[in-house]
PDB file of C-alpha atoms and ligand atoms in Angstrom:
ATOM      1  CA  UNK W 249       0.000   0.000   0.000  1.00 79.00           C
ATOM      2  CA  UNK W 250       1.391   3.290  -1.012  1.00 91.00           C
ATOM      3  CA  UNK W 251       1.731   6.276   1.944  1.00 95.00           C
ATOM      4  CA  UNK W 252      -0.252   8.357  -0.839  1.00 98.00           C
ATOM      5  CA  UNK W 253      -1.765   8.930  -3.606  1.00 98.00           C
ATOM      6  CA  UNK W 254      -1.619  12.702  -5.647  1.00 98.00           C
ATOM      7  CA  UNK W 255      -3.885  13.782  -8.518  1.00 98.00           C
ATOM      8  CA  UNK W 256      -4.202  17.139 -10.099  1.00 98.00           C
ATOM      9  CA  UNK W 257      -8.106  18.314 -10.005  1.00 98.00           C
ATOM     10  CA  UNK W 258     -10.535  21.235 -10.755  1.00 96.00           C
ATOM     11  CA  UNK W 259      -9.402  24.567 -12.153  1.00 94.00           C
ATOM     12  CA  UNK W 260      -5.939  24.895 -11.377  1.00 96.00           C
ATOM     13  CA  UNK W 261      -4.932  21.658 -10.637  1.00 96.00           C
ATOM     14  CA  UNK W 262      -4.150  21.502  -7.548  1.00 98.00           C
ATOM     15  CA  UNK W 263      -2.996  18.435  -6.104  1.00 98.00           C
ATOM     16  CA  UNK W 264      -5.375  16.546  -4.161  1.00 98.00           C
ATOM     17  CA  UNK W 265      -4.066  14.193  -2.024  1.00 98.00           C
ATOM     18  CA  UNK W 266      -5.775  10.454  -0.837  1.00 98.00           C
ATOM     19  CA  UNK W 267      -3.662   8.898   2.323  1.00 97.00           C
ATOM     20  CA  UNK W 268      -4.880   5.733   3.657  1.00 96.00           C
ATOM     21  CA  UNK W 269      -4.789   5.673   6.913  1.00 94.00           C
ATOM     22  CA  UNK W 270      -2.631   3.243   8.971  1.00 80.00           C
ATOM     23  CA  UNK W 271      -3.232   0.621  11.733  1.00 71.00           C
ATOM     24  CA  UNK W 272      -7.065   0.216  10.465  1.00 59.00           C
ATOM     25  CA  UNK W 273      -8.127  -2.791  10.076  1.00 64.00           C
ATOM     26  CA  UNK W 274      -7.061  -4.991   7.046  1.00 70.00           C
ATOM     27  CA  UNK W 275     -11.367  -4.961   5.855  1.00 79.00           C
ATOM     28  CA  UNK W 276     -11.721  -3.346   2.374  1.00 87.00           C
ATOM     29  CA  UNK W 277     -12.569  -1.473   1.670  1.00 93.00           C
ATOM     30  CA  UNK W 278      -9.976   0.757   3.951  1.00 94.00           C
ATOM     31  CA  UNK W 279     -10.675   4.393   4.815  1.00 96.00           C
ATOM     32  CA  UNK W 280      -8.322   7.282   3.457  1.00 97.00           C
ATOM     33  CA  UNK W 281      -8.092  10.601   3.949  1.00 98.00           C
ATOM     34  CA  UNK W 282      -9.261  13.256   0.777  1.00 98.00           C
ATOM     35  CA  UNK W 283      -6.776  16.536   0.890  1.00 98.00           C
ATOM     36  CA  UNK W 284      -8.007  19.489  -0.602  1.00 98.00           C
ATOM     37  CA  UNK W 285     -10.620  17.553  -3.442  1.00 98.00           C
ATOM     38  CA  UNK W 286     -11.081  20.096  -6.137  1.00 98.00           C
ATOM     39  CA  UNK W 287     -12.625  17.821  -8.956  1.00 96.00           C
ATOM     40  CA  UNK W 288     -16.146  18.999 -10.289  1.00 95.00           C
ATOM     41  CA  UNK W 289     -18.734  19.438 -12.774  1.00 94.00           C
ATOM     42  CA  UNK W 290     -17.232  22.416 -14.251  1.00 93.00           C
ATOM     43  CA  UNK W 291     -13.544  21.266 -14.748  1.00 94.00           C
ATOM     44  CA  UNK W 292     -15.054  17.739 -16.159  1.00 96.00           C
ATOM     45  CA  UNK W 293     -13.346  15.719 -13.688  1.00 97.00           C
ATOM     46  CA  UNK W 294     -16.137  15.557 -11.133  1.00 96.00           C
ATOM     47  CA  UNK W 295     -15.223  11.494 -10.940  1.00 97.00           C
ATOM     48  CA  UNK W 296     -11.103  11.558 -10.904  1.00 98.00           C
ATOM     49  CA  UNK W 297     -10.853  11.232  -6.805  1.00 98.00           C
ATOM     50  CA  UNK W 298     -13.851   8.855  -6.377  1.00 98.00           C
ATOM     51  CA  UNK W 299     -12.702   6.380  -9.600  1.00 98.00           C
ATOM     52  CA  UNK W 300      -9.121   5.986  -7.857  1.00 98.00           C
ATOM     53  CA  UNK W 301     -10.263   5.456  -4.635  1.00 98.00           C
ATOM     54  CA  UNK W 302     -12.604   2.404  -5.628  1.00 97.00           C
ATOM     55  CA  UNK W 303      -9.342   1.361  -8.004  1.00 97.00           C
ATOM     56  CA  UNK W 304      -7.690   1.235  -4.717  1.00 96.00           C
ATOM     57  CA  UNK W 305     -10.267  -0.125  -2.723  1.00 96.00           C
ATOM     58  CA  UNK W 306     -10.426   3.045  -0.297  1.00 96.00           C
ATOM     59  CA  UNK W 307     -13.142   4.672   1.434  1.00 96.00           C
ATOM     60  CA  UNK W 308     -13.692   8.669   1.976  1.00 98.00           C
ATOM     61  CA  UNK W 309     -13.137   8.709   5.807  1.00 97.00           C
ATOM     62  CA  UNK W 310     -13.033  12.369   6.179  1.00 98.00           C
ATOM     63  CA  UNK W 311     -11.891  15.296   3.544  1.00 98.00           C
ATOM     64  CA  UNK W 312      -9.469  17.791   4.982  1.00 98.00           C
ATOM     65  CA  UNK W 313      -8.843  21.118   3.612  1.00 98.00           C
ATOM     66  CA  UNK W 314      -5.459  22.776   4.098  1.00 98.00           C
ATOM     67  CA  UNK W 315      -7.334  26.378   3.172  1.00 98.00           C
ATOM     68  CA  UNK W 316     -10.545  27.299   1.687  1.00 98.00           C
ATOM     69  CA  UNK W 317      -9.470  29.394  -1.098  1.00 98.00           C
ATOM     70  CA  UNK W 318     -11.486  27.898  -4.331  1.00 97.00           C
ATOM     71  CA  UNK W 319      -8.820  25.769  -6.504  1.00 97.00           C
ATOM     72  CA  UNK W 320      -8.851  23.711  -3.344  1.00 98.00           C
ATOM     73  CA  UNK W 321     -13.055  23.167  -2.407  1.00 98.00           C
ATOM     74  CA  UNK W 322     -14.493  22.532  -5.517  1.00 97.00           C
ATOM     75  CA  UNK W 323     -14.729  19.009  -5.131  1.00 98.00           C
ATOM     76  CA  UNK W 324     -16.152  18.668  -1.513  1.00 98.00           C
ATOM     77  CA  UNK W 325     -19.885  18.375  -2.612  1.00 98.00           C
ATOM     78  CA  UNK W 326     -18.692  15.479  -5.393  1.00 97.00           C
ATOM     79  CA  UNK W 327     -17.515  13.603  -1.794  1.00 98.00           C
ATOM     80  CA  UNK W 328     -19.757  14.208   0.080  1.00 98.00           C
ATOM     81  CA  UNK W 329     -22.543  12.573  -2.114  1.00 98.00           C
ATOM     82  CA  UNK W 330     -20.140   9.830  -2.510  1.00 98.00           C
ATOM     83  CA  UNK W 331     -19.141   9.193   0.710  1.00 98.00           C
ATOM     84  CA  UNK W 332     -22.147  11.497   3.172  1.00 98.00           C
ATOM     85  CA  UNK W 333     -20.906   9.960   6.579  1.00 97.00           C
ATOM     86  CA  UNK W 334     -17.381  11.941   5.360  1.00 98.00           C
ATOM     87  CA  UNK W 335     -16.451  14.964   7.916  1.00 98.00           C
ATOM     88  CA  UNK W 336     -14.996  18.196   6.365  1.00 98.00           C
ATOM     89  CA  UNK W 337     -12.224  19.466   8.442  1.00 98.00           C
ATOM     90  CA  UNK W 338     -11.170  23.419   8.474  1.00 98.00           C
ATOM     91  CA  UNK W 339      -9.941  25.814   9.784  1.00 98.00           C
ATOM     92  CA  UNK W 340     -12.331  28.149  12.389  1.00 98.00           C
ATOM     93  CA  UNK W 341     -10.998  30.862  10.721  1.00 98.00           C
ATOM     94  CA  UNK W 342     -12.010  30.445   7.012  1.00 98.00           C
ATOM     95  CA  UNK W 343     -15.179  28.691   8.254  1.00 98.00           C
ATOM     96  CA  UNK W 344     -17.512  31.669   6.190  1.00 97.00           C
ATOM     97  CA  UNK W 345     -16.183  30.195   3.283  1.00 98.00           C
ATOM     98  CA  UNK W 346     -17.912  27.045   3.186  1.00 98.00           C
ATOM     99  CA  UNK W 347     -21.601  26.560   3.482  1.00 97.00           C
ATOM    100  CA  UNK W 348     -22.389  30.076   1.953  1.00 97.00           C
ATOM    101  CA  UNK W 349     -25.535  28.986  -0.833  1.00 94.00           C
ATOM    102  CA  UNK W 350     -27.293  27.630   2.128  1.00 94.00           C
ATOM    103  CA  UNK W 351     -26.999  30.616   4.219  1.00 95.00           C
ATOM    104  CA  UNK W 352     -28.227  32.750   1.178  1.00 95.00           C
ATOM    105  CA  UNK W 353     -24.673  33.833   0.609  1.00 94.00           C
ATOM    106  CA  UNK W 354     -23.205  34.711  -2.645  1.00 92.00           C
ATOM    107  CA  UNK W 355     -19.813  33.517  -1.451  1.00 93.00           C
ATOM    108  CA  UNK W 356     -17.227  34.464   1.489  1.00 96.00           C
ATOM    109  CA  UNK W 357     -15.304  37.436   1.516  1.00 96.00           C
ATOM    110  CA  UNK W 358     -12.269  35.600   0.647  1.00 98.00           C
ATOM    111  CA  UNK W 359     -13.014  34.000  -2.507  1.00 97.00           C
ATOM    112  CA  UNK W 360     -15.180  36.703  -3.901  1.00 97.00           C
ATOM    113  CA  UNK W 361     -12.448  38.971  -3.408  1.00 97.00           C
ATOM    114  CA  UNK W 362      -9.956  37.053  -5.118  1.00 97.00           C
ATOM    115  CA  UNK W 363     -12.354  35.548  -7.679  1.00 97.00           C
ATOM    116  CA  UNK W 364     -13.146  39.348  -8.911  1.00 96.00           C
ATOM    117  CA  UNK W 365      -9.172  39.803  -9.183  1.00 96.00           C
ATOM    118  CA  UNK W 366      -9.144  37.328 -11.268  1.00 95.00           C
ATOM    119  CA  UNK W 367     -11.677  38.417 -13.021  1.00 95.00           C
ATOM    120  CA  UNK W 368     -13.692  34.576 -12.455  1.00 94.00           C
ATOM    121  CA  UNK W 369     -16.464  35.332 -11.333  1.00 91.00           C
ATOM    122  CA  UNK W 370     -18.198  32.631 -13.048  1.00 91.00           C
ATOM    123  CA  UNK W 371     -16.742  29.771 -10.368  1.00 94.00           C
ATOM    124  CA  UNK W 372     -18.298  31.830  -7.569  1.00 94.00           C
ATOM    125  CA  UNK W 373     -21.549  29.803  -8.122  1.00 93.00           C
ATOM    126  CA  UNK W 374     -19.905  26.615  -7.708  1.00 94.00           C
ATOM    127  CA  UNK W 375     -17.740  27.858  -4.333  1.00 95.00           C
ATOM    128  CA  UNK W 376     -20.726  29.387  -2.670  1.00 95.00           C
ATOM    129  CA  UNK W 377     -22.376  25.656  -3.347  1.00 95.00           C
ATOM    130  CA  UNK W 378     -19.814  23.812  -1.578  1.00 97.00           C
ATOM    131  CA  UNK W 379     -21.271  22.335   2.016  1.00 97.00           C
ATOM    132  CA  UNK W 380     -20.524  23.827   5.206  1.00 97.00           C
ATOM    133  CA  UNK W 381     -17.485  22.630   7.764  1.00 98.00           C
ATOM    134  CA  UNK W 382     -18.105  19.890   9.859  1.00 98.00           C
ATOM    135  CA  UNK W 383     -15.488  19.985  12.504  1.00 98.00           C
ATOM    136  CA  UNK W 384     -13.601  23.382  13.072  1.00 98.00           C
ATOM    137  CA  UNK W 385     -10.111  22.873  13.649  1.00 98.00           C
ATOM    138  CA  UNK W 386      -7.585  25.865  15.692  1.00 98.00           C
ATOM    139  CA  UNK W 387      -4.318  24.235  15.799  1.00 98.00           C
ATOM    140  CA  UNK W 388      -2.784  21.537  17.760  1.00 98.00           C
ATOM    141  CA  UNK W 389      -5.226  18.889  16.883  1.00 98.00           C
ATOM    142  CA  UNK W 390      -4.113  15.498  16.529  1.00 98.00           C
ATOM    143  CA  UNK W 391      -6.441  13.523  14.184  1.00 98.00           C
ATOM    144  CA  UNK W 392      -6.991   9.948  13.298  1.00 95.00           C
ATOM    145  CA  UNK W 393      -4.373   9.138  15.760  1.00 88.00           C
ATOM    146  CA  UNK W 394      -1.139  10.676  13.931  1.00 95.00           C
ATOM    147  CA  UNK W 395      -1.734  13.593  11.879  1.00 98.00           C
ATOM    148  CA  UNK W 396      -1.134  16.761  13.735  1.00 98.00           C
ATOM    149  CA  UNK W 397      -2.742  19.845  12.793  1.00 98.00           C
ATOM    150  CA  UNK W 398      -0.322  22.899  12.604  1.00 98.00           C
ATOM    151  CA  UNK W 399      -1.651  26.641  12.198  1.00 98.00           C
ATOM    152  CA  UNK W 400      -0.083  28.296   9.691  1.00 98.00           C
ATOM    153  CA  UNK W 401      -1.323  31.808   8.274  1.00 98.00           C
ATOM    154  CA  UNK W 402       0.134  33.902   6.298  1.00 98.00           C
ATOM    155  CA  UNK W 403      -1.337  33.009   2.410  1.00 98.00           C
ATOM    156  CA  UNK W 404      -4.629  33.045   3.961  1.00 98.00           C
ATOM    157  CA  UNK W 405      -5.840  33.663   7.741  1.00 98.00           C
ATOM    158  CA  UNK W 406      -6.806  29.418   8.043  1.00 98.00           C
ATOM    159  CA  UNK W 407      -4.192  28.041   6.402  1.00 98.00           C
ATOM    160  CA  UNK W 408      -2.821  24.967   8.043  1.00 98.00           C
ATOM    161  CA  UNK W 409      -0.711  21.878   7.558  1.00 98.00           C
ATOM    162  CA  UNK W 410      -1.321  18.416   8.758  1.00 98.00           C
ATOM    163  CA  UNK W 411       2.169  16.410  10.005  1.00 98.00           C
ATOM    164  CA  UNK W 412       2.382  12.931  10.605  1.00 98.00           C
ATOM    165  CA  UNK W 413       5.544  12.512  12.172  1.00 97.00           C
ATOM    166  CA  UNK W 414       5.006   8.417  11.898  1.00 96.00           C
ATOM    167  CA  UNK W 415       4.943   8.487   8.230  1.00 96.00           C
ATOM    168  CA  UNK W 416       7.564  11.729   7.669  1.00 97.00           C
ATOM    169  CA  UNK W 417       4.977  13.570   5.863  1.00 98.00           C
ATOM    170  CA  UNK W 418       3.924  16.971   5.752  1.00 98.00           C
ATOM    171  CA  UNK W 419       0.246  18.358   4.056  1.00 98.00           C
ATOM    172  CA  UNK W 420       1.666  21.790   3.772  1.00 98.00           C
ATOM    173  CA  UNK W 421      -1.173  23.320   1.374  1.00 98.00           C
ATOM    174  CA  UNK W 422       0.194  26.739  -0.315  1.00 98.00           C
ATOM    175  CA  UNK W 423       2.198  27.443   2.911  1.00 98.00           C
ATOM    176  CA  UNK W 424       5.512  25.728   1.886  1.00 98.00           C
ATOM    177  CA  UNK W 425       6.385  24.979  -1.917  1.00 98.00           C
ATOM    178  CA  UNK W 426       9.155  23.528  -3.296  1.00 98.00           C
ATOM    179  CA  UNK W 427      12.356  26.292  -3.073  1.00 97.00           C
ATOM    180  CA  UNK W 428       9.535  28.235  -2.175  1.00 97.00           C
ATOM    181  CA  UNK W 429       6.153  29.410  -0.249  1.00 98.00           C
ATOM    182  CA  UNK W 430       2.828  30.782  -1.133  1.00 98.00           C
ATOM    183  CA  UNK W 431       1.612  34.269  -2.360  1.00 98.00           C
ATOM    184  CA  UNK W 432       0.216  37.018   0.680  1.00 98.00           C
ATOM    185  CA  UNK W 433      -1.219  39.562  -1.433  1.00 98.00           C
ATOM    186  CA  UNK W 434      -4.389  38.784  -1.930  1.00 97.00           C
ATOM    187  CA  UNK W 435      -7.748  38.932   0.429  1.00 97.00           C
ATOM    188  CA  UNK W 436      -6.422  37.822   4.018  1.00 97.00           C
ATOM    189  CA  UNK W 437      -2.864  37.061   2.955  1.00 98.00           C
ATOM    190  CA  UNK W 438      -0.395  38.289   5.322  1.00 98.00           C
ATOM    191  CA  UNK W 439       3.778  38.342   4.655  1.00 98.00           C
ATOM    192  CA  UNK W 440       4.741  38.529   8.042  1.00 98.00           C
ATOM    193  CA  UNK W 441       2.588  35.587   9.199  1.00 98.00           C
ATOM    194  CA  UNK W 442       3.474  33.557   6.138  1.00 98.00           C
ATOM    195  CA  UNK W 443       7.772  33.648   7.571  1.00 98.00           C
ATOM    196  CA  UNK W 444       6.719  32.965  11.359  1.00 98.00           C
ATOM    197  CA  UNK W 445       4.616  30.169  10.128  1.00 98.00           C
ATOM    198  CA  UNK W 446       7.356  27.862   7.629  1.00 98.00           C
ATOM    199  CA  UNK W 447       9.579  29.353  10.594  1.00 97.00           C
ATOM    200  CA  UNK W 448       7.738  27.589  13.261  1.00 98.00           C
ATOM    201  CA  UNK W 449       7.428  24.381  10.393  1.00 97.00           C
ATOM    202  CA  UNK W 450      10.989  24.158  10.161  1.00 94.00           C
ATOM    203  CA  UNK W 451      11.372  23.855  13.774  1.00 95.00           C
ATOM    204  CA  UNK W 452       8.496  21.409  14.562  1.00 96.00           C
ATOM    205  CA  UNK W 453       8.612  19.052  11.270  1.00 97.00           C
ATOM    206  CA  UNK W 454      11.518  16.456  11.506  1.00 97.00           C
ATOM    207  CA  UNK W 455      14.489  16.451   9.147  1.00 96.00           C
ATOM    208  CA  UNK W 456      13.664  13.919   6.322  1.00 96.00           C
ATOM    209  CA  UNK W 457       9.938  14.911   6.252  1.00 98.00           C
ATOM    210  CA  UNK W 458       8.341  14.499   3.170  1.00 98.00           C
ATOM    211  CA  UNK W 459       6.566  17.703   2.202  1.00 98.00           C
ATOM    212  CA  UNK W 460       3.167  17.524   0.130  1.00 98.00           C
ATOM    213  CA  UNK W 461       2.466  21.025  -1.055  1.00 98.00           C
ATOM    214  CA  UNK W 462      -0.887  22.128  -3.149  1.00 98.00           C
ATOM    215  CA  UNK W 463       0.325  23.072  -6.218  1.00 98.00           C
ATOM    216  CA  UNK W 464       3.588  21.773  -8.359  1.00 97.00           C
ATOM    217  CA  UNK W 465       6.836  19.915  -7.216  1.00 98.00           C
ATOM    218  CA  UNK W 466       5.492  17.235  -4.209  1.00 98.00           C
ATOM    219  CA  UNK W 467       7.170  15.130  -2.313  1.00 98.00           C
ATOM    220  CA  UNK W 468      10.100  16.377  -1.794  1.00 98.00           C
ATOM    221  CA  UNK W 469      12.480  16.432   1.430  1.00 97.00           C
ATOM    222  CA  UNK W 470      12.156  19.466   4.106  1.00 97.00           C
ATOM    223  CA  UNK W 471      15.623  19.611   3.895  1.00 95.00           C
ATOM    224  CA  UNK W 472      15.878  20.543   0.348  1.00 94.00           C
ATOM    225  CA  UNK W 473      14.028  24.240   1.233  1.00 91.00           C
ATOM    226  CA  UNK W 474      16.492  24.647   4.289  1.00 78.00           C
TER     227      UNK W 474
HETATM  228 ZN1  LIG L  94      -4.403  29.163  -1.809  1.00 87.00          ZN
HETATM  229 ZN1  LIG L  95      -3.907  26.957  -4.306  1.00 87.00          ZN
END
């Protein structure tokens, strides 16, 4: 059994990741973890994250989102259908960006700020559809046994990451990139925040940690951004 699974979905392509989880029991089918799903309707690849997961005879246990900003949430109402008994897990702080259709909302401040930058509006239908947060998470979490959750603002107020120091890898979203780290000038970005948080990474991930950012290069070594 691999530690993971990556597969680029929804507008930009950001990489979604499916981890299976460890020490459950050897019954198929077993449950996995969904990072960031961003397949839908409107990119055509609504089915890419639920086809591999039956391939690999893996259940949706729970979909975690490393931010809410839209190339990342696209996908949640494609697993939730799929798999309804499926928690999403965010951060408190990006909470208003989830759930907004049902509350009559045309979309949280974050994404229809940075949608209208962009000048896509037309995806704001399809964010402000996504179903609301299950569990709100504020840092220091420990989940499913091993993965740690790890505040990190600084490209957007909820970013976090999700460390599981058993298995060396890190869920770093678009805090930490390869030989890089993620933008802070748009709606609720913040440079400052963005250096004390891949500060306080580098000091709490272990050396040899295998880092799984949301966009581009992934899985490379913590060591190689030192
Ligand atoms: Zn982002
Ligand atoms: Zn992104």
């Amino acid at each position: 059994m691999e530690k993971f699974y990556c597969l680029q979905t929804g507008v930009f392509g950001v990489n979604t990741y499916i981890v299976p989880l460890e020490g459950e029991s050897a019954a198929l089918p077993r449950p996995a973890l969904v990072v960031d799903p961003a397949a839908c309707m409107l990119t055509g690849d609504a089915s890419k994250i639920t086809s591999l997961l039956s391939q690999k005879k893996l259940t949706c246990q729970a979909i975690l989102l490393t931010h809410t900003h839209f190339d990342h949430i696209m996908g949640i109402s494609v697993m939730k259908k799929a798999f309804p008994d499926a928690k999403v897990y965010v951060h408190k702080a990006e909470a208003g960006e989830l759930g907004c259709g049902a509350r009559g909302e045309a979309g949280g401040i974050i994404n229809r700020s940075i949608l209208s930058s962009f000048e896509m509006e037309a995806v704001l239908d399809g964010v402000a559809n996504q179903p609301e947060a299950d569990v709100l998470l504020s840092g220091g979490e420990v989940l499913f046994d091993d993965w740690k959750v790890i505040h990190t603002p600084g490209h957007s107020p909820g970013s976090v990451c999700y460390y599981n120091e058993k298995s060396g890898l890190l869920l770093s979203g678009d805090t930490m990139f390869y030989h890089s780290w993620g933008r802070t000038d748009m709606q609720g970005g913040n440079e400052a925040q963005i250096f004390e948080s891949l500060s306080l990474l580098k000091k709490t991930v272990k050396p040899g940690t295998i880092v799984l950012p949301g966009h581009d290069h992934f899985g490379f070594n913590i060591e190689e951004n030192r």
